[in-house]
XYZ file of N, CA and C in Angstrom:
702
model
N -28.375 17.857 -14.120
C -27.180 17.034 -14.023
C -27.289 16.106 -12.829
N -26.796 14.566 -13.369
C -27.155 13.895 -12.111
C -25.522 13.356 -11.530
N -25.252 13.703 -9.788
C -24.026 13.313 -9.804
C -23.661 12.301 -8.317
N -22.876 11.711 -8.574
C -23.009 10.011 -7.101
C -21.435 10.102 -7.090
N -21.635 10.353 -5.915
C -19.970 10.062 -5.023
C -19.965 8.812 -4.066
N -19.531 7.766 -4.933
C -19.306 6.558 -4.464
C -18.478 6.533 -4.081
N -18.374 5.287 -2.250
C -16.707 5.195 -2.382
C -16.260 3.609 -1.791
N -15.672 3.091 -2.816
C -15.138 2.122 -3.035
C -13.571 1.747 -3.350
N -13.244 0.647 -2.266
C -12.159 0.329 -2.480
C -11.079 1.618 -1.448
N -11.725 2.071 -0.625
C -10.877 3.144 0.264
C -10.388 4.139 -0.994
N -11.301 4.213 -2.347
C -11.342 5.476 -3.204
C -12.687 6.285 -3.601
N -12.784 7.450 -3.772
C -14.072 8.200 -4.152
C -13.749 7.808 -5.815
N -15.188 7.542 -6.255
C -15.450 7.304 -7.860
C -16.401 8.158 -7.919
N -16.237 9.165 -9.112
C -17.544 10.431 -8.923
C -18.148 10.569 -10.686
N -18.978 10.221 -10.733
C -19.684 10.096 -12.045
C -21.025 10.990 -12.197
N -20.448 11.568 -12.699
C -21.967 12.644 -13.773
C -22.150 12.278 -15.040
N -23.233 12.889 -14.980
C -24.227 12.349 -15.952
C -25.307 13.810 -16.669
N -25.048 14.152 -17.946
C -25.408 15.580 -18.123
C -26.453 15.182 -19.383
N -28.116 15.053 -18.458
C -28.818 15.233 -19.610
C -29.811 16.558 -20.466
N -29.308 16.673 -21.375
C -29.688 17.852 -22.139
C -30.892 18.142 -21.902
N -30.994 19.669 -22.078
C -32.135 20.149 -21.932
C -33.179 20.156 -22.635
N -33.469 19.226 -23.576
C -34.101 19.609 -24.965
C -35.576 19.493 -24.727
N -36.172 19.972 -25.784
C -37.685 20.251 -25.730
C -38.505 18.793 -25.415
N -37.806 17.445 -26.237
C -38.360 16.356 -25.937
C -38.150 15.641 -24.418
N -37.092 15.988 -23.899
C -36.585 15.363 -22.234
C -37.823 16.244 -21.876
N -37.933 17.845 -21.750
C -39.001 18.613 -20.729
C -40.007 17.851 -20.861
N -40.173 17.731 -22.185
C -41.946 16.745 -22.437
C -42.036 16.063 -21.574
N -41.069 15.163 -21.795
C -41.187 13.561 -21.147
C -41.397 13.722 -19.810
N -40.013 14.487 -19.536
C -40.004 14.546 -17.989
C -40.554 15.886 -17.123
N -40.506 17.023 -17.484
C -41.067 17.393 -16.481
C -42.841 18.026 -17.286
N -43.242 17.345 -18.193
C -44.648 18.128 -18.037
C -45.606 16.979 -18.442
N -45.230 15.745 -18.603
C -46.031 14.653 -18.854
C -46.438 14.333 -17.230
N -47.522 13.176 -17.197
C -47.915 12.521 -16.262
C -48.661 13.677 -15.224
N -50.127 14.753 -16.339
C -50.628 15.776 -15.422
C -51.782 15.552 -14.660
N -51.811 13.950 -14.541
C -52.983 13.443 -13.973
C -52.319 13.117 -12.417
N -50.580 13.093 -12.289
C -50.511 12.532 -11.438
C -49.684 14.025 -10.047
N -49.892 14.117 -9.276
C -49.949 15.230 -7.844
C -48.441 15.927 -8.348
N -47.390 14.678 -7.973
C -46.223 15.339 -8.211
C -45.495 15.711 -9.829
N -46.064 14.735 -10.582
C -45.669 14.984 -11.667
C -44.226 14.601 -12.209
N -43.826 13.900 -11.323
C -42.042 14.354 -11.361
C -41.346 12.869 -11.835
N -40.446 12.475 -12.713
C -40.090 11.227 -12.932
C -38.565 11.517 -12.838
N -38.004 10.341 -12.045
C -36.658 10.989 -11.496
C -35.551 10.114 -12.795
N -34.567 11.388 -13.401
C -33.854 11.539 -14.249
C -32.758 10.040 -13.587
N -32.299 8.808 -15.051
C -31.491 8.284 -14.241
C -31.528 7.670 -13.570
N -32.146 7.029 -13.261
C -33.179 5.865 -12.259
C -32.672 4.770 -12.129
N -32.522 4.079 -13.350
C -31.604 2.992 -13.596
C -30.376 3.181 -13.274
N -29.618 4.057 -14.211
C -28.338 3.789 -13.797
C -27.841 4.671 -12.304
N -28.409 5.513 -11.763
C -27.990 5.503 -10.898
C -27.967 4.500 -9.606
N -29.140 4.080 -9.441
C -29.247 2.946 -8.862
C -28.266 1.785 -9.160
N -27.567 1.240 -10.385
C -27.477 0.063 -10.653
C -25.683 0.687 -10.317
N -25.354 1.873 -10.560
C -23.914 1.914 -10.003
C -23.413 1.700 -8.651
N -24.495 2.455 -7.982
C -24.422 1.909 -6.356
C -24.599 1.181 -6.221
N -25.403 0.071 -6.701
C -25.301 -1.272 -6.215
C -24.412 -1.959 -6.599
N -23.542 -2.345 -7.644
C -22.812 -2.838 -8.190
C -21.556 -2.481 -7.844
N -20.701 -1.133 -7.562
C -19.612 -1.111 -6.783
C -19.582 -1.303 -5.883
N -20.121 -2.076 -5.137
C -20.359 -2.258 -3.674
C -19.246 -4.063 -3.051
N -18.460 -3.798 -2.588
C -17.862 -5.097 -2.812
C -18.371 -6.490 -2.491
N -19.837 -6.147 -1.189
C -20.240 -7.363 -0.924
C -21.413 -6.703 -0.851
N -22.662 -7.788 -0.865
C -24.180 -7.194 -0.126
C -23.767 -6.850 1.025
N -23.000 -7.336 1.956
C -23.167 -6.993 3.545
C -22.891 -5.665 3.670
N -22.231 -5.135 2.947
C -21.689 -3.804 3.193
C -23.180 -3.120 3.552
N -23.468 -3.083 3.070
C -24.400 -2.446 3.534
C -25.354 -2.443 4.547
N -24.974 -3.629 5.430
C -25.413 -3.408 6.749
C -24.635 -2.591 7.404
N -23.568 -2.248 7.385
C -22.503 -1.582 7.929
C -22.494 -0.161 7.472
N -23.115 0.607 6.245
C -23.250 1.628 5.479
C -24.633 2.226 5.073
N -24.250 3.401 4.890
C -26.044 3.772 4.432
C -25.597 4.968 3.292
N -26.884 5.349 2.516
C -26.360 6.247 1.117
C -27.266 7.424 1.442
N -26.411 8.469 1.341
C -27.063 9.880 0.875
C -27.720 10.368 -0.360
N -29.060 10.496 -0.007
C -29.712 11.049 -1.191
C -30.035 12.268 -0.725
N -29.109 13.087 -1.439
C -29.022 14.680 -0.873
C -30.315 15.498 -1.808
N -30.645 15.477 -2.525
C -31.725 16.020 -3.254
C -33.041 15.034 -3.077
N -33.455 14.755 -2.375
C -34.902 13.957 -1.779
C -35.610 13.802 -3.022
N -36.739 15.307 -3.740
C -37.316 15.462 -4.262
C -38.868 15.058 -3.942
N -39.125 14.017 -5.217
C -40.049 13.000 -4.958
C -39.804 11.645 -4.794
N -38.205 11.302 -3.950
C -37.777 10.223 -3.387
C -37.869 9.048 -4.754
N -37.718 8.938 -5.799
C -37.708 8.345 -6.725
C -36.391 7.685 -6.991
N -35.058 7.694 -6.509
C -34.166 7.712 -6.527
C -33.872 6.878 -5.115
N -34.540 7.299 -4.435
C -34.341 6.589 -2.332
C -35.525 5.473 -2.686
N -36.549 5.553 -3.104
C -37.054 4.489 -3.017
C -37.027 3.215 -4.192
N -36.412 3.639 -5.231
C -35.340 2.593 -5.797
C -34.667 1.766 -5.358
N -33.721 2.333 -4.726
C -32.659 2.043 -3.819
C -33.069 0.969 -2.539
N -33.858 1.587 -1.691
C -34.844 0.659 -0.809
C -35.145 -0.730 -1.431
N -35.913 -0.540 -2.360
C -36.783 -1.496 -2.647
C -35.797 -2.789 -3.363
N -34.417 -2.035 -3.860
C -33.353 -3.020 -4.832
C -32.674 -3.750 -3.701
N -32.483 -3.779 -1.899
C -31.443 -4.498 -1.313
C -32.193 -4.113 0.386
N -32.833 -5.212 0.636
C -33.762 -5.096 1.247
C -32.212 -4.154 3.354
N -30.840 -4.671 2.746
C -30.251 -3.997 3.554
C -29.695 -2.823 4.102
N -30.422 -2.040 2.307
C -29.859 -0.379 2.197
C -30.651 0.303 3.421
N -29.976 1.291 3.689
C -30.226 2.478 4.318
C -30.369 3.629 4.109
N -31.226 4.375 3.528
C -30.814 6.135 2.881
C -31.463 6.880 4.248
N -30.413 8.125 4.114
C -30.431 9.634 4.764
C -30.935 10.449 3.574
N -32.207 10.831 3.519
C -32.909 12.283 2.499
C -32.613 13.139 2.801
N -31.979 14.198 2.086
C -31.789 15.443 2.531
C -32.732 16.194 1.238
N -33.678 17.070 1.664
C -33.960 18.080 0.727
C -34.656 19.585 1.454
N -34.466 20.623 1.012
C -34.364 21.503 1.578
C -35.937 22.259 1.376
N -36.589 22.022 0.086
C -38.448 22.350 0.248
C -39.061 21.065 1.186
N -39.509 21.842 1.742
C -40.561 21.195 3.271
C -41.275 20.503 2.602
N -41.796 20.776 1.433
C -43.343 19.831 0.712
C -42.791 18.394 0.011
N -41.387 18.193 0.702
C -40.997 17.324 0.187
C -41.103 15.920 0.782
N -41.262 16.376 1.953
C -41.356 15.266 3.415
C -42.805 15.259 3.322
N -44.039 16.251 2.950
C -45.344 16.510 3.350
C -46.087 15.755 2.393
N -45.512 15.041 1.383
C -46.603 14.441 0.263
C -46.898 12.832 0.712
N -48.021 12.184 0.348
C -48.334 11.464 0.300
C -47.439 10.120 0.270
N -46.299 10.134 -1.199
C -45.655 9.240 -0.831
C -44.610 9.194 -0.373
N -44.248 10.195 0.406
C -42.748 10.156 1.381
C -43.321 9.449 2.688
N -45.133 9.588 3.087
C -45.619 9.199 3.842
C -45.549 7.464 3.833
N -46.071 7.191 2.987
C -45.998 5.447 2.647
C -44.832 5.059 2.619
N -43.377 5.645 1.935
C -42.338 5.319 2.121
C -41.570 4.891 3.874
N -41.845 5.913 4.409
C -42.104 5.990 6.067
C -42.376 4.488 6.416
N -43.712 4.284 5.642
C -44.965 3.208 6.734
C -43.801 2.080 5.716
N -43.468 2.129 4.575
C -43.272 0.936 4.463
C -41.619 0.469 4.347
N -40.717 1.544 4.636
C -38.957 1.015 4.762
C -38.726 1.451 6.397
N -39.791 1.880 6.955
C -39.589 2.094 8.698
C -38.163 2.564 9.128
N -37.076 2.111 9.762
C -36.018 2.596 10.250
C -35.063 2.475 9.121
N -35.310 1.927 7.705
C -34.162 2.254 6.867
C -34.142 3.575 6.268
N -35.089 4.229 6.264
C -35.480 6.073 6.100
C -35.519 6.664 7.049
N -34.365 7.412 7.113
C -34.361 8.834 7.839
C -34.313 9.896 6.897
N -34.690 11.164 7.326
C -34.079 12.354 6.767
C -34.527 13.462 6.963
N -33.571 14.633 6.429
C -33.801 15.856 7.142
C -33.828 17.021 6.006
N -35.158 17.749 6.380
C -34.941 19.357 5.940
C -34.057 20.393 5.949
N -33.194 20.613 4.833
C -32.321 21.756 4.602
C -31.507 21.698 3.873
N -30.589 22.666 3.282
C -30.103 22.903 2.286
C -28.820 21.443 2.296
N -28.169 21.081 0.997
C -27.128 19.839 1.004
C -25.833 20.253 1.676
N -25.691 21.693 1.410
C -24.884 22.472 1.777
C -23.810 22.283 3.224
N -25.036 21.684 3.932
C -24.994 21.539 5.295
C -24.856 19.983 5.891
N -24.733 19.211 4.144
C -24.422 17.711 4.251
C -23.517 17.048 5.706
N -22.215 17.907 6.184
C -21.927 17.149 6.966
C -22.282 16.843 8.205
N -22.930 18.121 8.522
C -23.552 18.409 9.774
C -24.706 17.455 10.193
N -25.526 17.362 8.848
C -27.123 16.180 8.825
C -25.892 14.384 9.076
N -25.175 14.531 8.713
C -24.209 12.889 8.023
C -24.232 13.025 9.857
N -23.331 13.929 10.580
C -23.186 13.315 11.893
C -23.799 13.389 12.672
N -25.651 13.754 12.705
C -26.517 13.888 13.668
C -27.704 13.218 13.347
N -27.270 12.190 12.168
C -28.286 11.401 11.477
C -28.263 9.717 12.326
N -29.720 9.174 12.822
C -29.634 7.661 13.390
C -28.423 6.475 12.989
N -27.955 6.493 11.682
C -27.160 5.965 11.195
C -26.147 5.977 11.395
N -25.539 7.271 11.284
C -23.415 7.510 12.064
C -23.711 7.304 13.529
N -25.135 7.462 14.474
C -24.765 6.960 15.639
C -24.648 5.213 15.636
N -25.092 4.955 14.903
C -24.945 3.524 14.849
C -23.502 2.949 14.560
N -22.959 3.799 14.132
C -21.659 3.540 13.800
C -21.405 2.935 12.352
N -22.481 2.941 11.399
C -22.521 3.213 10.267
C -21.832 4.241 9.281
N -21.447 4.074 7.871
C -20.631 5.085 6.963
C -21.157 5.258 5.629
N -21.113 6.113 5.376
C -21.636 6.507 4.251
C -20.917 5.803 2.898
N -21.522 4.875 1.928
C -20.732 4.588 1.131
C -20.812 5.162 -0.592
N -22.147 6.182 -0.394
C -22.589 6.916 -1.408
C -22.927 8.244 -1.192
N -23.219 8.889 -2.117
C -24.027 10.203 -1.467
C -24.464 10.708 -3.386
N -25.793 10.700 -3.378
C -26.267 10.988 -5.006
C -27.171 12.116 -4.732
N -26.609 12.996 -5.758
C -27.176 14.208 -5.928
C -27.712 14.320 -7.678
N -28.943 14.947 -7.580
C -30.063 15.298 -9.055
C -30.050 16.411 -9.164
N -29.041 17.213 -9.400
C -29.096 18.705 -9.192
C -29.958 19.213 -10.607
N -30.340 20.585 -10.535
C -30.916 21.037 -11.574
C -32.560 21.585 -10.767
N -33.485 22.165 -11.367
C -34.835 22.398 -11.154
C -35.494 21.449 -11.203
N -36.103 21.410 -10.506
C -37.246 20.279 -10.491
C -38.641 20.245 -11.082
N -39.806 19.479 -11.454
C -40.936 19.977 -12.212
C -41.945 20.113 -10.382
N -41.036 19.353 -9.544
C -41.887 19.100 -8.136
C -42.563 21.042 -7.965
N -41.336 22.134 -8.338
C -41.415 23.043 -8.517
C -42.206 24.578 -9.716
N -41.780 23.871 -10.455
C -42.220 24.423 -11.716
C -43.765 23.729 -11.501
N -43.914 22.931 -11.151
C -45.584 22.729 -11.865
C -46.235 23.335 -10.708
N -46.005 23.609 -9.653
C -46.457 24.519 -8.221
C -46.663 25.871 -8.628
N -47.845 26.225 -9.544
C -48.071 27.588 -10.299
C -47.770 28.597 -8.526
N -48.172 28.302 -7.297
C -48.018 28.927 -6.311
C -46.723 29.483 -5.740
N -46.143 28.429 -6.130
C -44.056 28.974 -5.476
C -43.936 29.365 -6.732
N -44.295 30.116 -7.931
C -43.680 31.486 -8.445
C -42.405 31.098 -9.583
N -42.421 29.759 -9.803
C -40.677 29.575 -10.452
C -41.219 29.336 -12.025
N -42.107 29.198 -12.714
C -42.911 28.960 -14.067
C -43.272 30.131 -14.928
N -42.354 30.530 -15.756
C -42.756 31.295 -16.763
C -43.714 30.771 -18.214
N -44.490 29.617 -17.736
C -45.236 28.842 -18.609
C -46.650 30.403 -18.670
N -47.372 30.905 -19.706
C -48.889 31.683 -19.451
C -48.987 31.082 -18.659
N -49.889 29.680 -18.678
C -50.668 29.523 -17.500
C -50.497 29.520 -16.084
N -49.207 29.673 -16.126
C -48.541 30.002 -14.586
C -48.303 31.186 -13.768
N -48.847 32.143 -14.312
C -48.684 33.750 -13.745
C -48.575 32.973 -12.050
N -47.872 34.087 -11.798
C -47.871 33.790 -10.342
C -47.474 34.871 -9.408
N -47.384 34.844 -8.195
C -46.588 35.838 -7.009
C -45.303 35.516 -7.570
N -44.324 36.462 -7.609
C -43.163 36.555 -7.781
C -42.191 35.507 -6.540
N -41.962 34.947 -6.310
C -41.841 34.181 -5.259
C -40.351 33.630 -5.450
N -40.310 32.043 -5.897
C -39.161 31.265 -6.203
C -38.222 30.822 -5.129
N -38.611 30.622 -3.742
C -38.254 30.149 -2.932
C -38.298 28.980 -2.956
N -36.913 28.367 -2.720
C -36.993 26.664 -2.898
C -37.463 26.175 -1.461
N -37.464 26.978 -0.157
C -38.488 26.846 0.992
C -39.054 27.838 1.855
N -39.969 27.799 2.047
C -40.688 28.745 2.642
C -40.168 29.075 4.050
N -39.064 28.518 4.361
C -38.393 29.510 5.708
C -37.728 30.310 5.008
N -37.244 30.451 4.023
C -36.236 31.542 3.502
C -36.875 32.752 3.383
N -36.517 34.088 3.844
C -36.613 35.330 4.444
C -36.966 35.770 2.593
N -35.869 35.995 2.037
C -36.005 36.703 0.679
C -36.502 35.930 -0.754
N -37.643 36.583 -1.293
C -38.154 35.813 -1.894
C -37.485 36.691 -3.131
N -37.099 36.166 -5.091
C -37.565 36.918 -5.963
C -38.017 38.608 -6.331
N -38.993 38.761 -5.482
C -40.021 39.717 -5.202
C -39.339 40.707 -4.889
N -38.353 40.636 -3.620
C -37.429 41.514 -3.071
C -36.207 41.241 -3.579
N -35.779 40.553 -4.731
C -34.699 40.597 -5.101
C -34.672 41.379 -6.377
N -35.842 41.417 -6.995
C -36.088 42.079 -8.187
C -36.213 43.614 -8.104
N -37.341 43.817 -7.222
C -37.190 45.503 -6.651
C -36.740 46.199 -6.117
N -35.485 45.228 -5.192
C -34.708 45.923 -4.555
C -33.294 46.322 -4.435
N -32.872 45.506 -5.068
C -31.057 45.477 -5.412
C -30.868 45.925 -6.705
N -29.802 46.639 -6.395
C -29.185 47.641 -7.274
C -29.044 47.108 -8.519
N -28.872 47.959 -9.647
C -28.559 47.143 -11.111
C -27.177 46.406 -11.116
N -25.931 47.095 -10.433
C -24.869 46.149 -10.381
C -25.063 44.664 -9.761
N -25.945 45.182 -8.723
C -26.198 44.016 -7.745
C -26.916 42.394 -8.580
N -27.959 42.908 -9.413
C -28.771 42.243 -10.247
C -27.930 41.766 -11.243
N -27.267 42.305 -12.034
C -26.201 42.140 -12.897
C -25.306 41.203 -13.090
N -24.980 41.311 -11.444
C -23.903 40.179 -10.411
C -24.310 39.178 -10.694
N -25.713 39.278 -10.164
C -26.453 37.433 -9.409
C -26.627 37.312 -11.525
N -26.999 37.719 -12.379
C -27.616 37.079 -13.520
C -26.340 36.329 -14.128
N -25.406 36.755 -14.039
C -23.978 36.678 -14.722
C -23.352 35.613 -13.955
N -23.393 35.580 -12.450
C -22.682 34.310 -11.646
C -23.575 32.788 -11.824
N -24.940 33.619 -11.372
C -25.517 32.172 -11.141
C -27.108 31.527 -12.165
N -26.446 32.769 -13.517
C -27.357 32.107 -14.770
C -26.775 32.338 -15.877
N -25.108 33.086 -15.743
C -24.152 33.032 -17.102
C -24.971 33.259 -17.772
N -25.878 34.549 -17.462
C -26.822 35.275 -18.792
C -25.886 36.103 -19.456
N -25.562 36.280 -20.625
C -24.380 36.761 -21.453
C -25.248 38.701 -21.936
N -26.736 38.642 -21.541
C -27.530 40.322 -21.989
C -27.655 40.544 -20.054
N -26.845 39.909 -19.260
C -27.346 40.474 -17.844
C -27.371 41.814 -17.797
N -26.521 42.290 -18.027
C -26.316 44.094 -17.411
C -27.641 44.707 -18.099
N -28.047 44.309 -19.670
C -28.912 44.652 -20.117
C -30.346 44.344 -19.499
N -30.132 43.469 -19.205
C -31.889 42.760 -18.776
C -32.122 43.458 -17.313
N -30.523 43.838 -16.598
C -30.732 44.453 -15.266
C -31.660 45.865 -15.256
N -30.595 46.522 -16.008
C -31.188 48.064 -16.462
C -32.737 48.339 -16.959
N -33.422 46.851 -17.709
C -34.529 46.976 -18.024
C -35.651 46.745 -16.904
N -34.940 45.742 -15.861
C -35.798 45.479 -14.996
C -35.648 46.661 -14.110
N -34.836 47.727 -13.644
C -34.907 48.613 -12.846
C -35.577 49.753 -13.698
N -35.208 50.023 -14.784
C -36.259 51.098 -15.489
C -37.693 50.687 -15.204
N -38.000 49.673 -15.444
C -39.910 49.269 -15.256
C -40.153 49.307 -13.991
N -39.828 48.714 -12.919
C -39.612 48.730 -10.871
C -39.870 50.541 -10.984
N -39.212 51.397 -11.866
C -39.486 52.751 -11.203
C -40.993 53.320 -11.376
N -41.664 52.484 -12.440
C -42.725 52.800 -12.642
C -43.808 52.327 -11.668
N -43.801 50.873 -11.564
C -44.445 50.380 -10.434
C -43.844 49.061 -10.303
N -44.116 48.005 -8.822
C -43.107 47.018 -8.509
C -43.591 45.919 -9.897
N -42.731 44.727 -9.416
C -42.982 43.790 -10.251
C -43.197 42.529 -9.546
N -44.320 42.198 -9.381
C -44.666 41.498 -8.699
C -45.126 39.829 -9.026
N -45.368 39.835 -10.514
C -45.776 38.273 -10.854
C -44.653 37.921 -11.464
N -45.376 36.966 -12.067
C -44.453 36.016 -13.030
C -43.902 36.582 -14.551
N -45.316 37.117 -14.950
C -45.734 37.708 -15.923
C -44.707 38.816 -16.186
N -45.309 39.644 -14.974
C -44.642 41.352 -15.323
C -42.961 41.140 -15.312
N -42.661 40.337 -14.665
C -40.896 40.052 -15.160
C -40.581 39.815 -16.420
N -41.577 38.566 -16.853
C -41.000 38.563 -18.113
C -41.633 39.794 -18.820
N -42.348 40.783 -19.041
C -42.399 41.668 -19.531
C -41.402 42.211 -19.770
């Protein structure tokens, strides 16, 4: 789901955008293009871009303003944006480290210089990055803030961070969206109680067989842990 909190006219305008999950979008988007590092083609491109620019009451505004791109990713979305109004400003927020570490967040750097800032960590923590970011000291305001929520392929195709139930992806049980985070998967699977498991499947994957799938995953853990990709879905 892609969602932009514009604000125009001294009002917030908040528009989502819900594209289905279907077998032909995954194609397209997250498993085509396996020649290329990240793999990732950012959902929405056009129109998100073309709304922020267009509610905007003058070009100047945006010397005076800068836009939050709270989900970074593979900056596909920030460097749109850049490249459409040579006066924009984006703040990146994304919370996997390998997001700042690739190649073209690097060139982005060398080539929008002080109109890119941004910072590692969860969006969560949006206001805190908004008032310690180069921009609000400038006395600059935020006149957007666009979020790409959902999984990413930046992830899924990383057979190493553990989140791909594809065969060819066996992996360490992992699924950390960054590697400072203490609890991985691994210890969430072998170690919390079946209510506990039950909880998280039902709140934050509205699995409708949770209690069931809990009980199955703690019956197999007694035998021995579960440690890949694989043996879960077993």
């Amino acid at each position: 789901m892609f969602t932009l909190f514009n604000k125009s006219k001294n009002k917030i305008n908040i528009y989502k955008y819900v594209q289905l999950n279907s077998k032909s979008f995954l194609n397209k988007h997250f498993y085509s293009n396996i020649n290329n590092n990240l793999r990732h083609q950012s959902v929405l491109l056009e129109t998100a871009t073309k709304i922020i620019l267009e509610t905007q009451l003058e070009k100047s505004d945006f010397n005076s303003s800068y836009i939050i791109d709270a989900t970074f990713g593979a900056g596909g979305h920030t460097r749109k944006l850049l490249e459409k109004n040579p006066n924009i400003s984006v703040l990146a927020i994304d919370r996997d480290e390998t997001a700042f570490s690739h190649s073209e967040f690097q060139q982005m750097q060398d080539e929008f210089k002080d109109r890119l800032d941004f910072v590692c960590g969860p969006f969560s923590k949006l206001e805190s990055y908004q008032k310690e970011c180069k921009y609000h000291k400038q006395g600059k305001v935020v006149s957007a803030i666009l979020f790409d929520l959902g999984v990413s392929s930046m992830q899924l195709d990383n057979r190493e961070r553990g989140f791909s139930f594809r065969p060819t992806h066996d992996a360490p049980l992992d699924m950390r969206m960054s590697k400072q985070q203490q609890i991985s998967a691994e210890y969430v699977v072998n170690s919390m109680s079946t209510e506990m498991l039950t909880s998280i499947f039902l709140k934050y994957g509205q699995e409708k067989f949770a209690e069931r799938i809990a009980h199955s995953i703690c019956a197999r853990r007694e035998k021995n842990p579960i440690l890949t990709t694989h043996e879960l879905i077993k």
